[in-house]
PDB file of C-alpha atoms in Angstrom:
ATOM      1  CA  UNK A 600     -24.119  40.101  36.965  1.00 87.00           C
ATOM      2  CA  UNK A 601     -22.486  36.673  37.421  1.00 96.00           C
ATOM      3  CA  UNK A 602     -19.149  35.783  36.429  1.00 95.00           C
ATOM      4  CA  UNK A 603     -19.804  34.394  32.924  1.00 96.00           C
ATOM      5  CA  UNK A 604     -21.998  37.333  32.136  1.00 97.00           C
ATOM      6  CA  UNK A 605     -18.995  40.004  33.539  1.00 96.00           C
ATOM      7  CA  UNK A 606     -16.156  37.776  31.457  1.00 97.00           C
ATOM      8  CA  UNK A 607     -18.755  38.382  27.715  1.00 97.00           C
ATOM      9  CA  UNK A 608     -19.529  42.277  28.848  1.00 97.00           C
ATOM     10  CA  UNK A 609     -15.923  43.073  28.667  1.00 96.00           C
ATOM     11  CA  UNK A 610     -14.518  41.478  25.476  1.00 97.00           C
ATOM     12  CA  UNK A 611     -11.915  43.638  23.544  1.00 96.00           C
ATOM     13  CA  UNK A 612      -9.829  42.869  21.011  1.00 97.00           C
ATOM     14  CA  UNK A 613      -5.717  42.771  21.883  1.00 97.00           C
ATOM     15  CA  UNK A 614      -3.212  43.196  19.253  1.00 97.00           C
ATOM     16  CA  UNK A 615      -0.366  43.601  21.504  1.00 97.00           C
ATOM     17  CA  UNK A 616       0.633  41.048  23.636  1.00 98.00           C
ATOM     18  CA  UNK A 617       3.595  40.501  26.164  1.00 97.00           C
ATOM     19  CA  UNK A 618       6.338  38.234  25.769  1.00 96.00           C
ATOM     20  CA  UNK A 619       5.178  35.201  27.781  1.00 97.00           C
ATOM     21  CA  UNK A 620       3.991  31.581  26.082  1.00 97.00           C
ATOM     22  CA  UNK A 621       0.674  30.294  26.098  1.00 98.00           C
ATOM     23  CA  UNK A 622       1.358  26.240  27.609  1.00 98.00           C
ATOM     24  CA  UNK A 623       0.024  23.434  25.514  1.00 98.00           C
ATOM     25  CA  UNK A 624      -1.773  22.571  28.606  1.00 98.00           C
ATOM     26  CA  UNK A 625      -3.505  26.299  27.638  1.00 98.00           C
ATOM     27  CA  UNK A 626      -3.997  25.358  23.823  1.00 98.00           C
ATOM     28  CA  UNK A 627      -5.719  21.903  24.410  1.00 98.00           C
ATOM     29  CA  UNK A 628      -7.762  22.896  27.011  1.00 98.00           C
ATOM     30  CA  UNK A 629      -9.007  26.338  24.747  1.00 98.00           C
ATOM     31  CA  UNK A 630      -9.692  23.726  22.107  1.00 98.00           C
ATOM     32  CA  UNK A 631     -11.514  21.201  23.721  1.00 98.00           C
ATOM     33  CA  UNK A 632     -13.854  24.202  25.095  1.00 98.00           C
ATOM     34  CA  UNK A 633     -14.001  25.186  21.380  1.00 98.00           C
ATOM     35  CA  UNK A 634     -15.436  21.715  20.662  1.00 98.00           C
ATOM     36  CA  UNK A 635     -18.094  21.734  23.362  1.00 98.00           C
ATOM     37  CA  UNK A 636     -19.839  24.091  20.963  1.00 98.00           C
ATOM     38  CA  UNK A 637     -23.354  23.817  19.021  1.00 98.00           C
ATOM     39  CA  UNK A 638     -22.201  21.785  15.743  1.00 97.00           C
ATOM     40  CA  UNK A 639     -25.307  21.213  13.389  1.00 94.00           C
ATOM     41  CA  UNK A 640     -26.127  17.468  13.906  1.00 95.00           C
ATOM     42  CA  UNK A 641     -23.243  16.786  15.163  1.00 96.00           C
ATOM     43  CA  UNK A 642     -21.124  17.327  11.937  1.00 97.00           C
ATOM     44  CA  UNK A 643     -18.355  19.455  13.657  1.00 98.00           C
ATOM     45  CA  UNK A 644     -17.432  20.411   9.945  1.00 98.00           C
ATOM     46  CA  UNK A 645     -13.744  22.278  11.651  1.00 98.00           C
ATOM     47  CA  UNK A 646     -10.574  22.131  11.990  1.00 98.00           C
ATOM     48  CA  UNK A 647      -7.892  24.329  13.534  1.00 98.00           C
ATOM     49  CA  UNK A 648      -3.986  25.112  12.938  1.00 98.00           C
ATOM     50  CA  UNK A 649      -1.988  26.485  16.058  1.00 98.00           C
ATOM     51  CA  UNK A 650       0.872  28.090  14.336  1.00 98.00           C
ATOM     52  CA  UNK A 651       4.056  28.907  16.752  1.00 98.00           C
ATOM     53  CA  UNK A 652       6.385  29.078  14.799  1.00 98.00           C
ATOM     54  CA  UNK A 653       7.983  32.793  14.156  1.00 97.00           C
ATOM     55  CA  UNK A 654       9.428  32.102  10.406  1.00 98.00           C
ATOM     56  CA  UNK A 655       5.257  30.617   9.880  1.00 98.00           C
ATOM     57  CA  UNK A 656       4.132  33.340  11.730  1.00 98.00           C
ATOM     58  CA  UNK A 657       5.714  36.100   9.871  1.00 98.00           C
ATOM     59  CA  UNK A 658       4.490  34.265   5.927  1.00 98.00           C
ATOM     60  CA  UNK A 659       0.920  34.403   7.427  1.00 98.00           C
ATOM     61  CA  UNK A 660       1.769  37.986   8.597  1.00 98.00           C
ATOM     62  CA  UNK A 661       2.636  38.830   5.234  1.00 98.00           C
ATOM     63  CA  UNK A 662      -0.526  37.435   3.659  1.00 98.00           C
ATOM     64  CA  UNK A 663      -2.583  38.893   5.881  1.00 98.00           C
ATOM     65  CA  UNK A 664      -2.039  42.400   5.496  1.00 97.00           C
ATOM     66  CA  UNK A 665       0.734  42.894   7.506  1.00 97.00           C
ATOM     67  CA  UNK A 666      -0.775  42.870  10.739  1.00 95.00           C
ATOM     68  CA  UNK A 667       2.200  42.460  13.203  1.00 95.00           C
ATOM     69  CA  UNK A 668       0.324  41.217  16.076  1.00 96.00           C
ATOM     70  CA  UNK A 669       0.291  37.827  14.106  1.00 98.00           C
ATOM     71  CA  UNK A 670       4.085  37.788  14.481  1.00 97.00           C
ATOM     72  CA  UNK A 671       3.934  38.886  18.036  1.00 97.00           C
ATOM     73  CA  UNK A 672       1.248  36.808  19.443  1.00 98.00           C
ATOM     74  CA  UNK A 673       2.565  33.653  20.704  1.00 98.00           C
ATOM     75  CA  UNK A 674      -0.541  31.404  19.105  1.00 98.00           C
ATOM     76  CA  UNK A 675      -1.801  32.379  16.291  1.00 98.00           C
ATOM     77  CA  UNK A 676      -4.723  29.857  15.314  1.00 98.00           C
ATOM     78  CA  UNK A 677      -6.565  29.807  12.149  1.00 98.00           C
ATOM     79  CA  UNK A 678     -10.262  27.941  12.046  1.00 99.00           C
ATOM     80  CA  UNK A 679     -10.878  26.089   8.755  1.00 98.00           C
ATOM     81  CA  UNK A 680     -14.430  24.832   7.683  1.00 98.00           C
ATOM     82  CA  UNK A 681     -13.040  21.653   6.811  1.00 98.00           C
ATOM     83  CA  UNK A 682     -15.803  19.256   4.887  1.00 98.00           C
ATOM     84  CA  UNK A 683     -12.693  16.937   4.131  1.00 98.00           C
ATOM     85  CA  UNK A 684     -13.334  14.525   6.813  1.00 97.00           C
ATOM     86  CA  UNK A 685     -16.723  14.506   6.609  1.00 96.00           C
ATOM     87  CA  UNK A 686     -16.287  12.843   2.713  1.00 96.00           C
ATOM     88  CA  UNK A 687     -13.398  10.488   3.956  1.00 95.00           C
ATOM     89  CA  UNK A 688     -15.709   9.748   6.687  1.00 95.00           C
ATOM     90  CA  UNK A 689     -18.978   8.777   4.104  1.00 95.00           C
ATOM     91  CA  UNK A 690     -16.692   7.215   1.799  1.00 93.00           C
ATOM     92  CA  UNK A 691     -16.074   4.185   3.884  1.00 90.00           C
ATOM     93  CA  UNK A 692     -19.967   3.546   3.776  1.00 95.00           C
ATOM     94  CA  UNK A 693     -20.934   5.437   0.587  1.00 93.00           C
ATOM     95  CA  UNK A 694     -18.454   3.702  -1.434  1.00 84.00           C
ATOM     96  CA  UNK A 695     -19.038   5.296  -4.956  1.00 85.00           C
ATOM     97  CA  UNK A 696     -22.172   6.439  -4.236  1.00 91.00           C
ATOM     98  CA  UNK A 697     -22.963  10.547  -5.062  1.00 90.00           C
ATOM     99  CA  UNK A 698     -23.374  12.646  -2.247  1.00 94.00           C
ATOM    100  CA  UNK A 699     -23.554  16.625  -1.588  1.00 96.00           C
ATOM    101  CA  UNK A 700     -21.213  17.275   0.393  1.00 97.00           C
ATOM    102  CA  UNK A 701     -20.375  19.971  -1.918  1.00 97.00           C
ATOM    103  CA  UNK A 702     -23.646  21.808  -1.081  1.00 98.00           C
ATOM    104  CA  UNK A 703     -24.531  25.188  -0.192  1.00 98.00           C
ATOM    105  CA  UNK A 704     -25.841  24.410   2.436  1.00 98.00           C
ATOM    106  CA  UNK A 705     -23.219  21.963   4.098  1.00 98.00           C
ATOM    107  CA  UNK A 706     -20.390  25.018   3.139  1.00 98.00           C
ATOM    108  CA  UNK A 707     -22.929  27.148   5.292  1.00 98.00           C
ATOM    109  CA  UNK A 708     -22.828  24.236   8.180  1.00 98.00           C
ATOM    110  CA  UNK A 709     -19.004  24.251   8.397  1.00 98.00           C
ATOM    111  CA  UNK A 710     -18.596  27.855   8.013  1.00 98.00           C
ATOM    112  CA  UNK A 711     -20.886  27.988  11.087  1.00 98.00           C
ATOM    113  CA  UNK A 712     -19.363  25.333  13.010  1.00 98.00           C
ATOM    114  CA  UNK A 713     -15.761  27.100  13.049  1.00 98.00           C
ATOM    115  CA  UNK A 714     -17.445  30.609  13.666  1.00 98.00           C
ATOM    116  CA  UNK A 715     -18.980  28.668  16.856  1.00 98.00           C
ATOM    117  CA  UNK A 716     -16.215  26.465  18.024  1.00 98.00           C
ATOM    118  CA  UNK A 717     -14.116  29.755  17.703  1.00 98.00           C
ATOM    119  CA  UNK A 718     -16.506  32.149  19.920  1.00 98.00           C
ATOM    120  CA  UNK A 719     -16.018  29.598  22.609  1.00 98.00           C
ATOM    121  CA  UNK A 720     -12.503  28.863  22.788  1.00 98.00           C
ATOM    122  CA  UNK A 721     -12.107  32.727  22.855  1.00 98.00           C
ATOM    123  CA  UNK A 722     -14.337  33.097  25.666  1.00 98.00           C
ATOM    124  CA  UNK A 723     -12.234  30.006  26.972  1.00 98.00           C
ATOM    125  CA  UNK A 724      -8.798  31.814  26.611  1.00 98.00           C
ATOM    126  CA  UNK A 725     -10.102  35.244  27.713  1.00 98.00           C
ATOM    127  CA  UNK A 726     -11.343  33.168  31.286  1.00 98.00           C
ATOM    128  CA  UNK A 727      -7.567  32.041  31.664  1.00 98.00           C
ATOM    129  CA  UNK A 728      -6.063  35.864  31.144  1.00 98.00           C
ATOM    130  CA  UNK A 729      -5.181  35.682  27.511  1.00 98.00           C
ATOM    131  CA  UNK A 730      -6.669  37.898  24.850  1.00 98.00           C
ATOM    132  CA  UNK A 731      -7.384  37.583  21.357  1.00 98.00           C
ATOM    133  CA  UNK A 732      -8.242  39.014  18.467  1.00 98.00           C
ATOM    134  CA  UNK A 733      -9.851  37.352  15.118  1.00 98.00           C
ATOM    135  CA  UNK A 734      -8.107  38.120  11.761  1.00 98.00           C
ATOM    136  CA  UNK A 735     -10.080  37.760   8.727  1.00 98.00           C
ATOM    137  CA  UNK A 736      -7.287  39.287   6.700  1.00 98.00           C
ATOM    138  CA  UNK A 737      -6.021  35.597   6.134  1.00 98.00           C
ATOM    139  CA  UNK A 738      -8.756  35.660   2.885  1.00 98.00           C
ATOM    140  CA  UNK A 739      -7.004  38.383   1.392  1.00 98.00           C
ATOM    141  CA  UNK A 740      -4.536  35.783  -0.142  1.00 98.00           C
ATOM    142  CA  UNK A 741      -6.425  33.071   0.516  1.00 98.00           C
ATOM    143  CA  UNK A 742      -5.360  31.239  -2.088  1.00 98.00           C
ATOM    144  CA  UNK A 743      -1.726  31.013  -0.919  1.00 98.00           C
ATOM    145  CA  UNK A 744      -2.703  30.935   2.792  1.00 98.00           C
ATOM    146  CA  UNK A 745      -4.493  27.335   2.027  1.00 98.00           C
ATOM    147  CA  UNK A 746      -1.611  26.010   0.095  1.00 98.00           C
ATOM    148  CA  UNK A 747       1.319  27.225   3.060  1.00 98.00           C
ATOM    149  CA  UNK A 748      -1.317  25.428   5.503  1.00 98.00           C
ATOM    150  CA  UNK A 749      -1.234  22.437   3.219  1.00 98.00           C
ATOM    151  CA  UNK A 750      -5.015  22.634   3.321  1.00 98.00           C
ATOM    152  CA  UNK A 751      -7.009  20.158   0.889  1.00 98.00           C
ATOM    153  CA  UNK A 752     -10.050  20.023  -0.859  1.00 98.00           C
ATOM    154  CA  UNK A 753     -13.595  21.345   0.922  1.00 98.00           C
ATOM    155  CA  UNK A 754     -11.369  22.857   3.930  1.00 98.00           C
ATOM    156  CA  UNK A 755     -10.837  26.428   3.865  1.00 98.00           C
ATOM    157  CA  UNK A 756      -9.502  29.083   6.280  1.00 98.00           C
ATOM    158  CA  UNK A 757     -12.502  30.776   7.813  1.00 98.00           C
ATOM    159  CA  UNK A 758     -10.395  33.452  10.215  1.00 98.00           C
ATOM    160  CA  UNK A 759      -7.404  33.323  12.105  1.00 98.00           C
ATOM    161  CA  UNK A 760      -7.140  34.539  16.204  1.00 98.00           C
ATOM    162  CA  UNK A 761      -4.289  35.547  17.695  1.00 98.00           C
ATOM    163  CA  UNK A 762      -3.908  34.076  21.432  1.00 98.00           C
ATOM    164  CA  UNK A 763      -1.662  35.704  23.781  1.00 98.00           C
ATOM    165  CA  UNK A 764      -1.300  37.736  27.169  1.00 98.00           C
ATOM    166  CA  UNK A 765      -2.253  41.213  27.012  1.00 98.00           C
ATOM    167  CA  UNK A 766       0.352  44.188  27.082  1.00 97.00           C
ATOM    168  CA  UNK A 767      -2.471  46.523  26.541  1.00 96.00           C
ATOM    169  CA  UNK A 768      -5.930  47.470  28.097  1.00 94.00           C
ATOM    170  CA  UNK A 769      -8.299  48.929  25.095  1.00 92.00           C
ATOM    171  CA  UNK A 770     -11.447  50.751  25.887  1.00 90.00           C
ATOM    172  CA  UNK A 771     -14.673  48.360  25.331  1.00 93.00           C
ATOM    173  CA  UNK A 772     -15.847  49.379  21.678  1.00 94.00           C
ATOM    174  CA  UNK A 773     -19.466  50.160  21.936  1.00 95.00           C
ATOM    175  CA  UNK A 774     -22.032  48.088  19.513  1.00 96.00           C
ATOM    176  CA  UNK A 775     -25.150  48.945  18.390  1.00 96.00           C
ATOM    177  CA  UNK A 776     -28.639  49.634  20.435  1.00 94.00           C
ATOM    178  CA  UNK A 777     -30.034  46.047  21.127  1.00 94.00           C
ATOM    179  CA  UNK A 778     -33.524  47.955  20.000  1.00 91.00           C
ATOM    180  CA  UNK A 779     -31.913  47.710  16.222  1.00 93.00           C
ATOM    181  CA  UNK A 780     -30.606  43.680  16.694  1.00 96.00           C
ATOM    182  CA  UNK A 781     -33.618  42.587  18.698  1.00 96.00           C
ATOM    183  CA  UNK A 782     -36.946  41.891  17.284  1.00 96.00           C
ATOM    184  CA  UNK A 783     -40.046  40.553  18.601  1.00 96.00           C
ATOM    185  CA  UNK A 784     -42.357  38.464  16.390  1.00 97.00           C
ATOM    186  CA  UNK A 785     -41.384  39.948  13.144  1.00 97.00           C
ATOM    187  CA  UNK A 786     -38.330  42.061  11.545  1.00 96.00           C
ATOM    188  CA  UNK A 787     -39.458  45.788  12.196  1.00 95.00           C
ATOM    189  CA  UNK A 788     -36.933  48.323  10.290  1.00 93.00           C
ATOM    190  CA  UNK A 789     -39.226  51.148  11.176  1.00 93.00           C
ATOM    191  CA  UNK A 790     -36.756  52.458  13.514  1.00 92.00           C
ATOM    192  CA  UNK A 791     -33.542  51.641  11.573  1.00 94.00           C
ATOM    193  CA  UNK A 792     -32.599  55.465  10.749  1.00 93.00           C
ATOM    194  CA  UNK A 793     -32.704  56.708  13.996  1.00 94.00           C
ATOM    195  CA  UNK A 794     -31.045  53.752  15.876  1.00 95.00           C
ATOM    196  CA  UNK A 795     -28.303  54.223  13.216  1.00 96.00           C
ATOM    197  CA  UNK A 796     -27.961  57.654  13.896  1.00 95.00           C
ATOM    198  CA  UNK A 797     -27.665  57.351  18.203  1.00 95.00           C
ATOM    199  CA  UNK A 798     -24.817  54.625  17.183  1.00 96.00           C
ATOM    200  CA  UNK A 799     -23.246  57.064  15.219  1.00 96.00           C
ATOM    201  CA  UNK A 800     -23.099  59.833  18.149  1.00 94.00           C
ATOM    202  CA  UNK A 801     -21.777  57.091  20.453  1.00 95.00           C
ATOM    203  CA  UNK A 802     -19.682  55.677  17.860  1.00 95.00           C
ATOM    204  CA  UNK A 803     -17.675  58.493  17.042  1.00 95.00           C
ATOM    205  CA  UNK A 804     -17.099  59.666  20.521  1.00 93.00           C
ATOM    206  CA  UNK A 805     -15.859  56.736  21.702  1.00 92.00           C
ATOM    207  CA  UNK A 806     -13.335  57.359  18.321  1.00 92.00           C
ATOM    208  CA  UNK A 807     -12.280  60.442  19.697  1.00 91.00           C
ATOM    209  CA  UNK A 808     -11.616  59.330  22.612  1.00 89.00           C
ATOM    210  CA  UNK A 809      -9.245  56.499  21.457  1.00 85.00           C
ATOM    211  CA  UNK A 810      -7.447  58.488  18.908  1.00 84.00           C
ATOM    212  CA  UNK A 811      -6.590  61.579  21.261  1.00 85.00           C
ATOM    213  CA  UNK A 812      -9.636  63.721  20.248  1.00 87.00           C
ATOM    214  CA  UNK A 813      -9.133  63.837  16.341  1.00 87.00           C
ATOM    215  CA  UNK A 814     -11.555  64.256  14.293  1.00 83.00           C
ATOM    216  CA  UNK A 815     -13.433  61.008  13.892  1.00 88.00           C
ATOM    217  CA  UNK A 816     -15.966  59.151  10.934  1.00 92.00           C
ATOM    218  CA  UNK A 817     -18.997  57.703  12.001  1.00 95.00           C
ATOM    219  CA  UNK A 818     -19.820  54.055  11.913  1.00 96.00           C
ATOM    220  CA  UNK A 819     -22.390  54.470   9.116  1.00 97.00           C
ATOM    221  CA  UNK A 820     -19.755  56.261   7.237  1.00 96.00           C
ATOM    222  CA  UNK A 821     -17.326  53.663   7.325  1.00 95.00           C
ATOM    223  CA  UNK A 822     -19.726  50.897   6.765  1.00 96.00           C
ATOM    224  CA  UNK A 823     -20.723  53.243   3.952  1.00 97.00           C
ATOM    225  CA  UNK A 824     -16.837  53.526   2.498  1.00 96.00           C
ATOM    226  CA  UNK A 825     -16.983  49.280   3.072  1.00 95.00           C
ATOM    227  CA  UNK A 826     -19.687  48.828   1.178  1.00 96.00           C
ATOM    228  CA  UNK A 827     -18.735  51.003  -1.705  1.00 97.00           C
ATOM    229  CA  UNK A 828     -15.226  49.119  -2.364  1.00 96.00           C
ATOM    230  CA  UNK A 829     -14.570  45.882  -3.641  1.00 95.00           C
ATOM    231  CA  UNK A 830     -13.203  43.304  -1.023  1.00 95.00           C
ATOM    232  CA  UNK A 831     -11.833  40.281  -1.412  1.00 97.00           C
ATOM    233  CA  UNK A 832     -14.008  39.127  -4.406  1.00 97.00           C
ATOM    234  CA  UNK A 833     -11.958  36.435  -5.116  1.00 98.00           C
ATOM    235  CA  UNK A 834     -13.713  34.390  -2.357  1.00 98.00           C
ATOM    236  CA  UNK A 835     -15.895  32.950  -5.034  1.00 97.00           C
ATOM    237  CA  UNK A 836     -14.013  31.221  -7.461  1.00 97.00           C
ATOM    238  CA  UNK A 837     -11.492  29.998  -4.518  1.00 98.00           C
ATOM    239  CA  UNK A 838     -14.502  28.286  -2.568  1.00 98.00           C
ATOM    240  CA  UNK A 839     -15.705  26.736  -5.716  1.00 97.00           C
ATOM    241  CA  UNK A 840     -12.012  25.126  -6.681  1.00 97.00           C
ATOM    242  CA  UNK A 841     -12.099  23.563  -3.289  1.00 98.00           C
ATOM    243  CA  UNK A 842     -14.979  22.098  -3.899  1.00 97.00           C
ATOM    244  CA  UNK A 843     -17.379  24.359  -2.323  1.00 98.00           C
ATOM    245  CA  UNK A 844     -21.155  25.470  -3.105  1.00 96.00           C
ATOM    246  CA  UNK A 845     -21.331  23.187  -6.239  1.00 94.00           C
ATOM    247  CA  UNK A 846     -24.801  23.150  -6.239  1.00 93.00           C
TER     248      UNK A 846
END
């Protein structure tokens, strides 16, 4: 196993970090690896905030579920799928000419783009010694997230990711048998149940390990418990104000 393949093997998510800044030298060079990313024909349809301030950081804290490690990390970056510039950028040509940028499909492009451009500036930070962990919780009040970013039409906040120096060492979560992700010529669900079931097993003792040996759910039950309770169905009518998936 090479040294790229070691650094992906061993991901885990940090939510406490120790008291020690990430340089700007850090942040630009994490974000220009994020840009060397796949962007679909070359649209790179993102944008990203570095917050650092602790009065900033503590607001997005608060509208994000209350998850501390936003407060403690010292970045905390947020990835918007931002089709903004890509309309200020047809306008000088289109004039008043129609376009779609308020399509489906180019709200699927952006949202793609950030997800990208984010996976490799955390691979990025995690090869200097920091840590991170994505927070999606910045879409529970995603309305009010936007407008303390100052964010404008067709850009939205996608996640955020915390960026910091670890003052912890998790255990590596387990994920599912690559027999139940990877398929050969065609989709084949035949064995669905029973790869579900060996996560489960596997799931739940690595659970019980974490917690201290309590008692422990498995995954299908809490992806069962997720599915059964409404979450953040606002994200509709917010994407569509902004001017997303018009048509």
């Amino acid at each position: 196993m090479n040294e790229t393949l070691s650094l992906l093997m061993n991901h885990r998510s940090i939510r406490k970090y120790a008291d020690r800044p990430v340089t700007e030298e850090q942040l630009k060079t994490i974000i220009a690896a994020g840009q060397m990313a796949s962007s679909s024909s070359s649209v790179q349809a993102y944008s990203v905030i570095a917050v650092t301030d602790s009065e900033q950081k503590r607001v997005l804290s608060a509208l994000s579920g209350n998850q501390r490690y936003i407060e403690e990390c010292p970045v905390f970056l947020i990835w918007c799928a931002d089709l903004f510039r890509l309309k200020k950028a047809g306008e000088a040509h289109l004039g008043d000419q129609g376009t779609y940028v308020d399509s489906t499909e180019n709200f699927i492009v952006a949202t793609v783009d950030a997800a990208l451009a984010a996976q490799n500036a955390a691979v990025a930070a995690e090869s200097m010694g920091l840590g991170i962990v994505y927070i999606g919780g910045v879409r529970n009040q995603i309305a009010e997230v936007a407008e303390h970013l100052k964010l404008p039409e067709l850009v939205y906040p996608v996640f955020g990711m915390c960026v910091g120096y670890p003052d912890q060492n998790p255990g590596i979560r387990p994920r599912l048998p690559q027999g139940s992700v990877l398929h050969h010529g065609t989709y084949d669900g035949s064995k669905t149940a029973e790869e579900v079931k060996s996560y489960d097993d596997t799931y739940t003792e690595y659970m019980r390990a974490r917690s201290g040996g309590k008692p422990a759910a498995s995954w299908s039950q809490f992806m069962a418990k997720r599915l059964a309770e409404p979450v953040r169905l606002h994200m509709k009518d917010f994407l569509q104000e902004k001017g997303f998936m018009k048509r």
